[in-house]
C-alpha atoms as a PDB file:
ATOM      1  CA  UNK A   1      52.017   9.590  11.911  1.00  0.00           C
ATOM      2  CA  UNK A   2      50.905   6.583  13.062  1.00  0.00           C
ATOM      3  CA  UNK A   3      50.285   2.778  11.172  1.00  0.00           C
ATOM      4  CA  UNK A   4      47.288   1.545  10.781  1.00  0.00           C
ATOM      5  CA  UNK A   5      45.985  -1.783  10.018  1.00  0.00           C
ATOM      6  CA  UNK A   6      42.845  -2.276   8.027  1.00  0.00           C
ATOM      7  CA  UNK A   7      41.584  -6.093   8.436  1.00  0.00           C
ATOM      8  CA  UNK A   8      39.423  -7.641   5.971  1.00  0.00           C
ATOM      9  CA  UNK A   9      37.381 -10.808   6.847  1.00  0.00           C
ATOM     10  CA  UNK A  10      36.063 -13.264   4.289  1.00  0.00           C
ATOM     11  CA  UNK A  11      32.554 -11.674   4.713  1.00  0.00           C
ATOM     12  CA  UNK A  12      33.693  -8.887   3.658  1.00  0.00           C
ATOM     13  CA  UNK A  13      33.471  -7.107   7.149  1.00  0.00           C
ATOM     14  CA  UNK A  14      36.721  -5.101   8.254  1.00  0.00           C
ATOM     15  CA  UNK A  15      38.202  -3.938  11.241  1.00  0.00           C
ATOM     16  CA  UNK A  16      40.781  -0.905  11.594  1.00  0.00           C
ATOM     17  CA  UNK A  17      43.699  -1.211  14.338  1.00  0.00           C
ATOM     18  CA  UNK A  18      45.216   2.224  14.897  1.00  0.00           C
ATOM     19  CA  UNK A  19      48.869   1.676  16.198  1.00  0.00           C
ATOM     20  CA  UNK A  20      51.288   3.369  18.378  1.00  0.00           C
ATOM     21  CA  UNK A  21      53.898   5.845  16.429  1.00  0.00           C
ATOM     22  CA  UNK A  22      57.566   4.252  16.128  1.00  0.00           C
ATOM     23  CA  UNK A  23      60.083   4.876  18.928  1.00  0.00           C
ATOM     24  CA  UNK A  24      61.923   8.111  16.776  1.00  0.00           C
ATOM     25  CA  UNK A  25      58.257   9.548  16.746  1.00  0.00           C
ATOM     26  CA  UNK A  26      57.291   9.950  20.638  1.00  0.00           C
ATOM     27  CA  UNK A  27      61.142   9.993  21.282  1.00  0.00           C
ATOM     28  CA  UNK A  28      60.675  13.251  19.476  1.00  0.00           C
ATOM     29  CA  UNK A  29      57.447  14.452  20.604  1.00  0.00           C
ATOM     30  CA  UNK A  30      58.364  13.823  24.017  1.00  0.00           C
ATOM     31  CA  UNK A  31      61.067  16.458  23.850  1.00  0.00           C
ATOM     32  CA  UNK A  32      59.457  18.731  21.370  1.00  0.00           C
ATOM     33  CA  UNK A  33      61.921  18.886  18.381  1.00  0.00           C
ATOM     34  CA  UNK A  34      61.133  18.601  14.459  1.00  0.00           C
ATOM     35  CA  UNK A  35      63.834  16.287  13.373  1.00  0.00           C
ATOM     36  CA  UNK A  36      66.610  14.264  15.013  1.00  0.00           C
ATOM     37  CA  UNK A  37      70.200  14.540  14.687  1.00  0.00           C
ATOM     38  CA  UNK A  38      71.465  14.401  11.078  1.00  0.00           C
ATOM     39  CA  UNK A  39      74.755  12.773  12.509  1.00  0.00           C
ATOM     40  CA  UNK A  40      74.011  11.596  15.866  1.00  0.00           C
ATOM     41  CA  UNK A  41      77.833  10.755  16.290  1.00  0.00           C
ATOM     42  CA  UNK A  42      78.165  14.148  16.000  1.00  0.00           C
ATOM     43  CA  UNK A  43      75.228  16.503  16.878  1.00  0.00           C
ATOM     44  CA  UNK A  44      73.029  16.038  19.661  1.00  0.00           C
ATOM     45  CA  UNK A  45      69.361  17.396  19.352  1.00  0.00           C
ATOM     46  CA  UNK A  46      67.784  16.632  22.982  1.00  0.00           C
ATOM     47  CA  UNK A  47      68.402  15.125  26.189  1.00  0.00           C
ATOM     48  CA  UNK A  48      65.712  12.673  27.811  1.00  0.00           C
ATOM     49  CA  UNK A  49      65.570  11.955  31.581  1.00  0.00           C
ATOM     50  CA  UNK A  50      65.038   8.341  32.673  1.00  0.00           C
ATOM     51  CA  UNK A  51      61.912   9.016  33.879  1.00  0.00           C
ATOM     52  CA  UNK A  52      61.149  10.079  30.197  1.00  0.00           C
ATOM     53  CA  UNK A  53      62.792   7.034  28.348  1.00  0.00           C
ATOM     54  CA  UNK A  54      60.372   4.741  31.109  1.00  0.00           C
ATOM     55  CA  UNK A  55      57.492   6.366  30.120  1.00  0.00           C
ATOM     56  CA  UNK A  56      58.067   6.069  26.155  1.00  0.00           C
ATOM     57  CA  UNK A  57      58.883   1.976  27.087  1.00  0.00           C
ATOM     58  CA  UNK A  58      55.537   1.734  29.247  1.00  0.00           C
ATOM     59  CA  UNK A  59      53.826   3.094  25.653  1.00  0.00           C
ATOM     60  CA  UNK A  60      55.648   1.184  23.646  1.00  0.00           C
ATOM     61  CA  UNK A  61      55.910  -1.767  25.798  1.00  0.00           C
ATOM     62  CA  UNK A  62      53.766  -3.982  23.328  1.00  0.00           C
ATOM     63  CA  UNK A  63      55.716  -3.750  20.465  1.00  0.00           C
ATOM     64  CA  UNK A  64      59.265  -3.827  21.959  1.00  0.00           C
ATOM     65  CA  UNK A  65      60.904  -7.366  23.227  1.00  0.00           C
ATOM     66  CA  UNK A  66      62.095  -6.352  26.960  1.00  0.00           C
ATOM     67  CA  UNK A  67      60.708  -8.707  29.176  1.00  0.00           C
ATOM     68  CA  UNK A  68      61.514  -6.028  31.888  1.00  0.00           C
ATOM     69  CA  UNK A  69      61.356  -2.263  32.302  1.00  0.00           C
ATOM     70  CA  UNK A  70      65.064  -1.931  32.184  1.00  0.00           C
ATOM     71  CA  UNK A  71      65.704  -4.205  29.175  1.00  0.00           C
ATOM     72  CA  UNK A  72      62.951  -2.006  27.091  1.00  0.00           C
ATOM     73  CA  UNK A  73      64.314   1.327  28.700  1.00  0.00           C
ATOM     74  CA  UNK A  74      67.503   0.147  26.791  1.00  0.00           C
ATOM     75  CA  UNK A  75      65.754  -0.760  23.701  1.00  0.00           C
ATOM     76  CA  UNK A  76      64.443   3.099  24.117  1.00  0.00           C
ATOM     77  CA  UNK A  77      68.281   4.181  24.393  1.00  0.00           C
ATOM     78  CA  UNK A  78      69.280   2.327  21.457  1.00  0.00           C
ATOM     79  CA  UNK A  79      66.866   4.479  19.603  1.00  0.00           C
ATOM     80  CA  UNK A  80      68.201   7.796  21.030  1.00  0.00           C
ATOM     81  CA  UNK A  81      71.307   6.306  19.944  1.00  0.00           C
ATOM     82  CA  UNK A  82      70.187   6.875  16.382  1.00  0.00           C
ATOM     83  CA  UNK A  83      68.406   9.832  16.855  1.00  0.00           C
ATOM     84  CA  UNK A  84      71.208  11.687  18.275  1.00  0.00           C
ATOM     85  CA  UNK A  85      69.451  11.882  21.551  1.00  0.00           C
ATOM     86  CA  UNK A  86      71.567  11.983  25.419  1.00  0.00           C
ATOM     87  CA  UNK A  87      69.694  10.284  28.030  1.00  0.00           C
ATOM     88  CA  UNK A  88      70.244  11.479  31.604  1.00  0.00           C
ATOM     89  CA  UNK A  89      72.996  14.176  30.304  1.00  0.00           C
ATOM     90  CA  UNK A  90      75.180  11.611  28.700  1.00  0.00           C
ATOM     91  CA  UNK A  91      75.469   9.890  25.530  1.00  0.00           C
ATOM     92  CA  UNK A  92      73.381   7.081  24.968  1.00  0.00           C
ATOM     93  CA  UNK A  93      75.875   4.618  24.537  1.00  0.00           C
ATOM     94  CA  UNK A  94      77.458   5.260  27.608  1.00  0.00           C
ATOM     95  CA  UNK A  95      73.995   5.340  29.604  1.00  0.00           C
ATOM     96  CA  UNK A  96      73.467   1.780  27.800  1.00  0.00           C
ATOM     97  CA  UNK A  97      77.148   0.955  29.142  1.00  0.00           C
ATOM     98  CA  UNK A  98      76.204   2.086  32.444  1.00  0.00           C
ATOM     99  CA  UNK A  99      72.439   0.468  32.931  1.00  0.00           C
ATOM    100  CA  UNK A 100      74.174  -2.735  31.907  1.00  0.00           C
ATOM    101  CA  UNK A 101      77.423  -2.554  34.426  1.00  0.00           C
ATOM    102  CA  UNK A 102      74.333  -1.764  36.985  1.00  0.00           C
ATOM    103  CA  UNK A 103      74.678   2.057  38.153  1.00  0.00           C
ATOM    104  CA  UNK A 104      70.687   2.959  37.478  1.00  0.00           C
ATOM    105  CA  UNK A 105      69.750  -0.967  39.194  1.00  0.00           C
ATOM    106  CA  UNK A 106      68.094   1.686  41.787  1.00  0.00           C
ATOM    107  CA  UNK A 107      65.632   3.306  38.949  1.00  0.00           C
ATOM    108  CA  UNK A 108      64.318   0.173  37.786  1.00  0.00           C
END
């Protein structure tokens, strides 16, 4: 699933713009489950690598706000939060805690 815009001009000419599928989408595809977590405090569906959560924020990276790789990897991360998603084998709040106290500076 993915938006689309459909653009109509006064002369009755239109354009279509074919977006990029929201964050939960490709956070999904990218590690091949069906649904996320219906209780992501609880039960965890996936686990994404960092090299995975850069790659979704270098697709992504027009939509989200980051002015920097590691400020949209944690917009990524916020998303997993939701999804009931681990990033880098732990829980994504704790890999947010972590990227912000400066342990991944190296990855960025």
């Amino acid at each position: 699933k993915v938006p689309i815009k459909v653009l109509i001009n006064d002369d009755k000419s239109f354009e279509i713009k074919v977006g990029i599928p929201p964050m939960s989408a490709l956070i999904k595809g990218e590690l091949g489950i069906q649904t996320a977590s219906h209780n992501s405090r609880t039960e965890k569906v996936g686990n994404l690598s960092i090299e995975q959560a850069k790659k979704l924020a270098d697709m992504k990276s027009a939509d989200l706000l980051g002015a920097d790789v590691k400020a949209r990897v944690l917009e990524v991360a916020g998303n997993c939060v939701s999804c009931g998603v681990n990033i880098d084998g732990k829980d994504a709040r704790q890999f947010i805690k972590d990227v912000k106290a400066g342990l991944y500076d190296d990855k960025f």
